[in-house]
CSV table of C-alpha atoms and ligand atoms in Angstrom, one decimal:
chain,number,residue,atom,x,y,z
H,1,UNK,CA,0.0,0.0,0.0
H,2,UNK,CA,3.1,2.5,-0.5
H,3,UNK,CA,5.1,3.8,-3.4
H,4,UNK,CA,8.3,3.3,-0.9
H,5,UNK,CA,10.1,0.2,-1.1
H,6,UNK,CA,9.6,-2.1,2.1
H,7,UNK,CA,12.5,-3.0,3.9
H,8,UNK,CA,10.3,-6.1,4.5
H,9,UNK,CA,8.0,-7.7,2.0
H,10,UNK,CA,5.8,-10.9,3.1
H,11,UNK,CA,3.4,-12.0,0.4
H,12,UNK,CA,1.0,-14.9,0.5
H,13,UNK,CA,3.2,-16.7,3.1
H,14,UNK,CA,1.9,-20.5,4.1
H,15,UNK,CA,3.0,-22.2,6.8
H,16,UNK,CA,1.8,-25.6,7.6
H,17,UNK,CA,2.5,-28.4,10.4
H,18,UNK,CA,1.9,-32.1,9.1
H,19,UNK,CA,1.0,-34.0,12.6
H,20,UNK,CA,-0.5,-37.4,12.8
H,21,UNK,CA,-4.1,-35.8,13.5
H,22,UNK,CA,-4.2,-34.1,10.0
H,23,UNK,CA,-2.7,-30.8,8.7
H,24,UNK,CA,-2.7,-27.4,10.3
H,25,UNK,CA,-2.7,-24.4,8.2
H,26,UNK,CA,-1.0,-22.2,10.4
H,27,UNK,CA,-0.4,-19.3,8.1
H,28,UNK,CA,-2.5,-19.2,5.4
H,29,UNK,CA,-1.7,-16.9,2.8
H,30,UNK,CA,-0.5,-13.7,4.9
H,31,UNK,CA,0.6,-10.4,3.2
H,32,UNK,CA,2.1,-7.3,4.4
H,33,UNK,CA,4.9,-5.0,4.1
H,34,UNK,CA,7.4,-3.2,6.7
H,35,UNK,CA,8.9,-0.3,5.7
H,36,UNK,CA,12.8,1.3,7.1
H,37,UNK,CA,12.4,2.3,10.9
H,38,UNK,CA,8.7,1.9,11.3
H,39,UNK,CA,6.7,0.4,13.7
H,40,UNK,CA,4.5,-2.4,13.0
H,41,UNK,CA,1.8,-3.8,14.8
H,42,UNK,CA,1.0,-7.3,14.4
H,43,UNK,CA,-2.4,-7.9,16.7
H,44,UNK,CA,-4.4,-11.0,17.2
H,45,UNK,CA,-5.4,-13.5,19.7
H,46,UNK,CA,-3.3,-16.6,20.5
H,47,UNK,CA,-3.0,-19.1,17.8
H,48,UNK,CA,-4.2,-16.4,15.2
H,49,UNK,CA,-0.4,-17.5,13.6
H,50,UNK,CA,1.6,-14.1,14.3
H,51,UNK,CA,4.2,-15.7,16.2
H,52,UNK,CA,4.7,-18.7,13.3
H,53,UNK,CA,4.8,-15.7,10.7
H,54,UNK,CA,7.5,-13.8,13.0
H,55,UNK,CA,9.4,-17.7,12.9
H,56,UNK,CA,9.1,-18.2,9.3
H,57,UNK,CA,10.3,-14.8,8.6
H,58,UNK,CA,13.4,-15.7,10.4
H,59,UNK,CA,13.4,-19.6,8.9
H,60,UNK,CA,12.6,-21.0,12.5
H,61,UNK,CA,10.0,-22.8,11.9
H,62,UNK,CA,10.4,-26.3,14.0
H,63,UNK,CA,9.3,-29.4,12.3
H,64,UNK,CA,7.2,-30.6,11.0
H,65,UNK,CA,6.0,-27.3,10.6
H,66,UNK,CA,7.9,-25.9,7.0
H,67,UNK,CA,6.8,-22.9,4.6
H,68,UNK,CA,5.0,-24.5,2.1
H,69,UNK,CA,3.9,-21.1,-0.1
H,70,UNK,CA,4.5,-17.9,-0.6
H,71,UNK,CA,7.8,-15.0,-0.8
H,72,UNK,CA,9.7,-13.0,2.1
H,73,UNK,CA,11.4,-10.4,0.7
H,74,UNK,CA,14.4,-8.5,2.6
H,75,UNK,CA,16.5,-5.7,1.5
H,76,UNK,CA,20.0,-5.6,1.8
H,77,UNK,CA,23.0,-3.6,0.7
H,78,UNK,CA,23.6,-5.5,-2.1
H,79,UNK,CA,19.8,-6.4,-3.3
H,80,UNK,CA,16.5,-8.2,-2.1
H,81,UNK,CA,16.6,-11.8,-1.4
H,82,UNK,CA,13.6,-13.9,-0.9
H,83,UNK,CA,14.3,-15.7,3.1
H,84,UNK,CA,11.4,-18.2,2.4
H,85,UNK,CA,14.1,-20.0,-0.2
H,86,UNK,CA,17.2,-19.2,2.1
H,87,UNK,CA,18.1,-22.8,3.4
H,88,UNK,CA,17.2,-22.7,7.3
H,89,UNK,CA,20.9,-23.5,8.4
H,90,UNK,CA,23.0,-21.8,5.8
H,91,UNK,CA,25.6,-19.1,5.7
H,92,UNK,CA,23.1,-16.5,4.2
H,93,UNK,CA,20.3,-17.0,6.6
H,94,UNK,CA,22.9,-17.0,9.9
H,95,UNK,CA,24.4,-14.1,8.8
H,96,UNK,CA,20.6,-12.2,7.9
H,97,UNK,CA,19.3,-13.8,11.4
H,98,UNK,CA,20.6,-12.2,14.6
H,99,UNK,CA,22.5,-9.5,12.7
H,100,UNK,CA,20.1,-7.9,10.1
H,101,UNK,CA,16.9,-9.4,11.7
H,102,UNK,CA,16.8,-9.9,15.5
H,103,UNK,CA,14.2,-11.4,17.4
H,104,UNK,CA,13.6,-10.5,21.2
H,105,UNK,CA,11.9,-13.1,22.8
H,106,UNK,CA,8.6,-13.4,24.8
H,107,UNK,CA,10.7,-15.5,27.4
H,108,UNK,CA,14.7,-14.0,28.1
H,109,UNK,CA,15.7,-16.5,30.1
H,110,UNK,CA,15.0,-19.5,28.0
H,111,UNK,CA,17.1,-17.4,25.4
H,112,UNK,CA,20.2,-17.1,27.2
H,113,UNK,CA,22.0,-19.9,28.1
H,114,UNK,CA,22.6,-20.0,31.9
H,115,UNK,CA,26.5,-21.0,32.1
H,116,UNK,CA,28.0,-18.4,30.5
H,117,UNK,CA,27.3,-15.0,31.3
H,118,UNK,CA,25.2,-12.6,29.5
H,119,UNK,CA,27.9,-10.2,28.5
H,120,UNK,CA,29.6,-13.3,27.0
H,121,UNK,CA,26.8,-14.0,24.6
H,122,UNK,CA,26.8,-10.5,23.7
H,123,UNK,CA,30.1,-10.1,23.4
H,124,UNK,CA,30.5,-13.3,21.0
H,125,UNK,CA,27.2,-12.6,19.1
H,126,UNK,CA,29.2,-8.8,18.1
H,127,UNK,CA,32.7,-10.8,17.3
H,128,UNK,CA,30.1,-13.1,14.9
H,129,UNK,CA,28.9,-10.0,13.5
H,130,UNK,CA,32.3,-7.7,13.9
H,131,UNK,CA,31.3,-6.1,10.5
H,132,UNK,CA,28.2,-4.5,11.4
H,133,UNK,CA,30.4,-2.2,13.8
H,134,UNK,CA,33.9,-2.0,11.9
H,135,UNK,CA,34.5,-2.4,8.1
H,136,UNK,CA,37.5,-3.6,7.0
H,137,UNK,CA,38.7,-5.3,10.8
H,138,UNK,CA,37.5,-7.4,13.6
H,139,UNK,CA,36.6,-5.9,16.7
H,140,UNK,CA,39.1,-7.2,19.3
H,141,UNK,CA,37.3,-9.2,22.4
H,142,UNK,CA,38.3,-5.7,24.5
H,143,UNK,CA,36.3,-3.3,22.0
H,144,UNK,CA,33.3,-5.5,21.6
H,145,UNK,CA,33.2,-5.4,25.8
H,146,UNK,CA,33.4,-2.0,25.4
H,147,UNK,CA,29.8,-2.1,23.1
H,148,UNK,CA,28.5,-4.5,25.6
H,149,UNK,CA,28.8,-2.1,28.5
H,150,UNK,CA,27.7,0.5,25.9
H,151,UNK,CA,24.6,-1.3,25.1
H,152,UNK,CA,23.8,-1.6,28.9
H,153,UNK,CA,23.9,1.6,29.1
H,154,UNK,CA,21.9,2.6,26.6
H,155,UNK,CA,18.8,-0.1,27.8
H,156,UNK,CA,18.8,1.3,31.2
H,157,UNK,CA,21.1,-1.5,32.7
H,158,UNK,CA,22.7,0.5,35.7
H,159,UNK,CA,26.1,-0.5,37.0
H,160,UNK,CA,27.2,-2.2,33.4
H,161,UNK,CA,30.6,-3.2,34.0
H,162,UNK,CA,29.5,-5.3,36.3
H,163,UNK,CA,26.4,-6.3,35.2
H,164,UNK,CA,27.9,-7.6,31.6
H,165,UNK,CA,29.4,-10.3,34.2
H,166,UNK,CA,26.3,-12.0,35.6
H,167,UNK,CA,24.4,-14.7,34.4
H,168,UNK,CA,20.8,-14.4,33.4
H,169,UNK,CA,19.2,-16.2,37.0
H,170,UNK,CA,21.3,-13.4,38.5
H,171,UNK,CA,19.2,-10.8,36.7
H,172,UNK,CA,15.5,-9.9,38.0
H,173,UNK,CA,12.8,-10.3,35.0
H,174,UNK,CA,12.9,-7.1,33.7
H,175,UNK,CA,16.7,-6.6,33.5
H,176,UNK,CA,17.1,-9.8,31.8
H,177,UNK,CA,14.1,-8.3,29.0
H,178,UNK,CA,16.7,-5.6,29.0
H,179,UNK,CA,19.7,-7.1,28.5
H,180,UNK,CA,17.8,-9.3,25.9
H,181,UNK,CA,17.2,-5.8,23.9
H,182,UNK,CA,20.7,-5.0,24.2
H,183,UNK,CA,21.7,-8.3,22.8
H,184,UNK,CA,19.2,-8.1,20.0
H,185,UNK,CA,20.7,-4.3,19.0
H,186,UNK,CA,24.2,-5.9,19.5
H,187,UNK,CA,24.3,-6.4,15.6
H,188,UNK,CA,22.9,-3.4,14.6
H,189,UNK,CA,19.7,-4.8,13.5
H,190,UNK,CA,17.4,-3.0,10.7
H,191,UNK,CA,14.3,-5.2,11.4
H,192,UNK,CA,13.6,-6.2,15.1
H,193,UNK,CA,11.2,-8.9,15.8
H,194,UNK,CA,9.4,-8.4,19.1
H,195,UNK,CA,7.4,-10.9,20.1
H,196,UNK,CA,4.9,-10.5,22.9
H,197,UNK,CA,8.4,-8.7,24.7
H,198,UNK,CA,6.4,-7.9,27.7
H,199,UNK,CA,4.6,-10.9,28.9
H,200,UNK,CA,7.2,-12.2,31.6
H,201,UNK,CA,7.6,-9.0,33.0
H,202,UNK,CA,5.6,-7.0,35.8
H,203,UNK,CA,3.1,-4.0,34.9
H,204,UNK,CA,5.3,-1.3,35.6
H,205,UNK,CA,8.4,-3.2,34.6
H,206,UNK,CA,6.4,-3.5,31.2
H,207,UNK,CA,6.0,0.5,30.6
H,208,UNK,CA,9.5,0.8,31.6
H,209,UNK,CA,9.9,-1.9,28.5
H,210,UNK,CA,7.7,-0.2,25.7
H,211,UNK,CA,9.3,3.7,26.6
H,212,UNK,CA,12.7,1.8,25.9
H,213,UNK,CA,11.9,0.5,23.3
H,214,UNK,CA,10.3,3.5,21.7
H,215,UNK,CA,13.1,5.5,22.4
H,216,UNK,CA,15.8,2.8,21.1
H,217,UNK,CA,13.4,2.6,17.5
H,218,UNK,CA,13.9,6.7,17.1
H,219,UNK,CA,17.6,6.6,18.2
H,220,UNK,CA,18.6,3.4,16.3
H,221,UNK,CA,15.9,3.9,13.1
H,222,UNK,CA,15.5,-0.1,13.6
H,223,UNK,CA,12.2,-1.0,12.2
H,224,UNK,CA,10.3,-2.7,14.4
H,225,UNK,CA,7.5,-5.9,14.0
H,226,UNK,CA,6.0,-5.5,17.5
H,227,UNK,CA,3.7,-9.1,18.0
H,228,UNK,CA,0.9,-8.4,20.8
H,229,UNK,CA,-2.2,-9.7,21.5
H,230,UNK,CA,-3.1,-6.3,23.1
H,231,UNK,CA,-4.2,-3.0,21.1
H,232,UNK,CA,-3.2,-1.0,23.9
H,233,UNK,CA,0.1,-1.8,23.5
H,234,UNK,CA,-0.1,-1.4,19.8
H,235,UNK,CA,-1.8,2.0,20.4
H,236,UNK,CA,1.1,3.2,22.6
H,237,UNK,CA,4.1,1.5,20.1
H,238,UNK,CA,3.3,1.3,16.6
H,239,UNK,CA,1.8,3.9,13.4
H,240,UNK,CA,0.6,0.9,11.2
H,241,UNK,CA,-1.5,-2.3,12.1
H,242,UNK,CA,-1.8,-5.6,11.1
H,243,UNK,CA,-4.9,-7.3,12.4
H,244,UNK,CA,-4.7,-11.2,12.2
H,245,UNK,CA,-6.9,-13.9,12.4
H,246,UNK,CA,-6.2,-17.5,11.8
H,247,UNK,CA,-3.1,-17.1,10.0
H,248,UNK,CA,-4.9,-14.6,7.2
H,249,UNK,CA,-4.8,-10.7,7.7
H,250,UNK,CA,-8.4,-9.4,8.6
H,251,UNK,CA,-7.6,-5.9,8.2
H,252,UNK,CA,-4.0,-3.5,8.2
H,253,UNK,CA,-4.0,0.7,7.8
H,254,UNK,CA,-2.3,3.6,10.1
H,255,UNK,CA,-3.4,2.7,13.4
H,256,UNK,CA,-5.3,6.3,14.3
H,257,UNK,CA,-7.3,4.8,11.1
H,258,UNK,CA,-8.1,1.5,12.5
H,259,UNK,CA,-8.7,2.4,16.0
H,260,UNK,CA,-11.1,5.3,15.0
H,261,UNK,CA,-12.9,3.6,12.0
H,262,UNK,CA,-12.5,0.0,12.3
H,263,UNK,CA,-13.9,-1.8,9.2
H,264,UNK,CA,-13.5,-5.6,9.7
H,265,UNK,CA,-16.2,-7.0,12.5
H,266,UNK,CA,-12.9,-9.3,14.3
H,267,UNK,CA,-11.0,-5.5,14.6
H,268,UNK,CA,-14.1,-4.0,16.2
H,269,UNK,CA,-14.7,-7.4,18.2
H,270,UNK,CA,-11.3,-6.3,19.6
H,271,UNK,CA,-11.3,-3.0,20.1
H,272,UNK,CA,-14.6,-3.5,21.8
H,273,UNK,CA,-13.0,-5.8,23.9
H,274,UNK,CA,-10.4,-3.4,25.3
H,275,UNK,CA,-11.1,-1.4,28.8
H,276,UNK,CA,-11.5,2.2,28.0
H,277,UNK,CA,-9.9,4.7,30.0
H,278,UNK,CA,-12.7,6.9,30.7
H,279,UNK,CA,-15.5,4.2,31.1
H,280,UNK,CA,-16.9,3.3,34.3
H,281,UNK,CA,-14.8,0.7,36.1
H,282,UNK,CA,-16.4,-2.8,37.3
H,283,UNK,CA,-18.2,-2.9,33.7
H,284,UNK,CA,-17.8,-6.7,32.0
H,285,UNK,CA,-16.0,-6.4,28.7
H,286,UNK,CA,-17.4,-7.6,25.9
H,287,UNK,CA,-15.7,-10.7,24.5
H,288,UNK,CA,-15.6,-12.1,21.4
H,289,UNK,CA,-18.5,-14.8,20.9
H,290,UNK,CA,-17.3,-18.2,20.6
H,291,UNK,CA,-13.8,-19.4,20.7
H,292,UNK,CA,-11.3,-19.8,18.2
H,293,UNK,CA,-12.1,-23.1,16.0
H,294,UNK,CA,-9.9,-26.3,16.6
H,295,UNK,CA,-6.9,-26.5,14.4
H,296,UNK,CA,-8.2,-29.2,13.0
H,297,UNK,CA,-11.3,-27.6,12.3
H,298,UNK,CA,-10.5,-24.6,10.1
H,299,UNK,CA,-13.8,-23.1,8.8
H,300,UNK,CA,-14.9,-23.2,5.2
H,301,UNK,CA,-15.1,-19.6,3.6
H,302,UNK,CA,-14.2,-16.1,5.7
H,303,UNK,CA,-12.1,-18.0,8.8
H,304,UNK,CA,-14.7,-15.5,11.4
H,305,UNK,CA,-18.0,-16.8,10.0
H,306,UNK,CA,-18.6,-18.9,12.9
H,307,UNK,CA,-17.8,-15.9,15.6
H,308,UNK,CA,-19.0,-13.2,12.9
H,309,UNK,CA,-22.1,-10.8,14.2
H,310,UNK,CA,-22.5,-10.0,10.4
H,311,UNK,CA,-22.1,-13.4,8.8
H,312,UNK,CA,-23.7,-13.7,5.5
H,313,UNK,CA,-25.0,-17.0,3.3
H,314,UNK,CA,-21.8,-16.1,1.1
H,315,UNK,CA,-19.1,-15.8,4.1
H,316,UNK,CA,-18.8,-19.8,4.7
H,317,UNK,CA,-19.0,-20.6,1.0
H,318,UNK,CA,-15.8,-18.1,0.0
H,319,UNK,CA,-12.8,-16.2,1.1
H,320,UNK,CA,-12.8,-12.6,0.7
H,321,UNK,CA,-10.1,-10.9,-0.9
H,322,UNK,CA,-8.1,-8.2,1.4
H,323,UNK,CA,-9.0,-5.0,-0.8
H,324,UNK,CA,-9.0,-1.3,0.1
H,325,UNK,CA,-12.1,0.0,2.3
H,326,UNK,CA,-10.4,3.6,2.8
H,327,UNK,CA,-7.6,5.6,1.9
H,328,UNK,CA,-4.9,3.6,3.8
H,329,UNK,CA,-7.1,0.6,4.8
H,330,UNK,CA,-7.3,-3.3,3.6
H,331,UNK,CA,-10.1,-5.6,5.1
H,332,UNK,CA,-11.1,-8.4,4.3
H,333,UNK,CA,-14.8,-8.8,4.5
H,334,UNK,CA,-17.4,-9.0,2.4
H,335,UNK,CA,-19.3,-6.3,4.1
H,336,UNK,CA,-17.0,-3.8,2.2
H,337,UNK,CA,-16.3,-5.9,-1.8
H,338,UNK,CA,-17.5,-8.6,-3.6
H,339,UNK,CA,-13.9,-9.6,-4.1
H,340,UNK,CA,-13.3,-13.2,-3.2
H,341,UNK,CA,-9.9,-15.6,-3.4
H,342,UNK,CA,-9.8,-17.8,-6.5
L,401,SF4,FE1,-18.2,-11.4,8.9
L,401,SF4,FE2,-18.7,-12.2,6.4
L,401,SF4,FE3,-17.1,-10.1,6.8
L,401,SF4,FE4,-16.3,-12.6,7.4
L,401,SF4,S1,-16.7,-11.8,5.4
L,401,SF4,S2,-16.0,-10.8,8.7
L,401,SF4,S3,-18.1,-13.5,8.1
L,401,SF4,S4,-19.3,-10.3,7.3
């Protein structure tokens, strides 16, 4: 939906998991874009396939899950190349994952390993990646505990030099998400994945989180593909949205846009479904009717039809199309076009 060229291109991505019980479509044809140093929202409730999009993006998808459709196009320096194609373990996708696309974690401490210390792992994950911070040389072990300390700093880690030497059970919850950001920026990153970054971490731990990370995005210009299943969140971190549902997009535009004009019935299920700050407290929230269908179970048609308020004779019997329902704004839902998948 822009003339500018994404740094990040996914088009009709599938992703599906082969188990004994049958097949499980858990991406199912997901397109969007990321542009340089903006901050997307990805929104959807759990098992809505944001997080096995965020995997595939970064070929981490676990067997016997595997991409079975679909193009993931990154810039680089020297050209696009399509990830989806990269092979999983090769050069080319080690070098692109952890240095030019990082991933920070819902869960730090299963991501660093407990016997060495953190600043270790940083330190060697900047030797790996030496280039991002000096052409022409490697960083000696010295200079890239110099970054390390540097990086501490710069996530609100106080006391760094000697914080770079404890290991991760050493570290309360929310320095460990810290020092999990800091290893993700070690490489200089231009997409950051964030996956649900705040979930381990205590309520006021988690603003602490989001202002960082805010202020890191502006002073870095990493883009950003911030996975939540809250819009709140998404309202306070990111200017475009990607609404998801059973591994399709429902809707995507500016998020002023889709918080304030809402066209798809799952986005204003959601939005409906999120506390207002000026409403009167001990009110039930609405929730979404029905639950999300069995994996095994995928609906015929529009994937909301069961849950959908609107739901039409034509909404089991085909897939609308994602097409433009405003300026800046994709739905898809037959409320808006006739426009259905072949
Ligand atoms: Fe509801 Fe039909 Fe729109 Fe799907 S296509 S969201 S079922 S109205």
């Amino acid at each position: 939906m822009t003339a500018i060229d994404p740094l990040l291109s996914v088009r009709d991505l599938r992703v599906s998991f082969a188990l004994d019980e049958g097949l499980v479509r858990a991406v199912d044809g997901t397109s969007f874009d990321v542009l340089s140093g903006q901050v997307l929202g990805v929104v959807g409730e759990s098992g809505c396939g944001k997080s096995v999009t965020m995997r595939a993006i970064l070929q981490l998808v676990e067997r016997p899950g595997r991409i079975t459709h679909g193009a993931i196009r990154f810039r680089r320096d020297d050209g696009i190349v399509d990830l989806a194609q990269l092979e999983p373990r090769g050069a080319a996708m080690r070098e692109i994952r952890g240095g030019e696309i990082a991933l920070i974690p819902q869960e730090p401490m299963a991501a660093f390993s407990p016997v060495h210390t953190v600043g270790e792992q940083i330190i060697e994950a900047i030797l790996l990646h030496s280039h991002r911070w000096q052409a022409g040389r490697a960083l000696s072990r010295r200079e890239a505990r110099d970054i390390t300390v540097g990086l501490f700093r710069d996530v609100g880690i106080s006391m760094p030099e000697q914080r770079v030497d404890a290991y991760s059970w050493q570290l309360s919850g929310g320095l460990r998400q810290r020092a999990m950001i800091a290893m993700a920026l070690s490489c200089k990153p231009r997409l950051l994945i964030a996956d649900e970054p705040t979930t381990a971490i205590d309520v006021t731990t988690q603003a602490q989180v989001l202002a960082l990370l805010r202020d890191l995005q502006a002073r870095y210009d990493t883009a950003i593909i911030f996975i939540t299943h809250d819009l709140g969140v998404i309202a306070q971190m990111a200017s475009y949205v990607v609404v998801m549902y059973l591994g399709r997009v429902m809707e995507e535009g500016p998020v002023d846009d889709i918080f304030h004009a809402p066209k798809h019935p799952y986005t204003q299920a959601l939005l409906r479904s999120i506390p207002s700050l000026h409403g009167k407290t001990r009110v039930a929230l609405p929730v979404i009717s029905g639950a999300l269908p069995h994996p095994f179970n995928r609906p015929t048609g529009c994937p909301f039809h069961p849950r959908c308020p609107d739901a039409m004779d034509r909404c089991s019997a085909a897939v609308p199309k994602p097409m433009p329902v405003a300026a800046n704004q994709l739905a898809s839902c037959f409320l808006h076009h006739d426009e259905a998948e072949p």
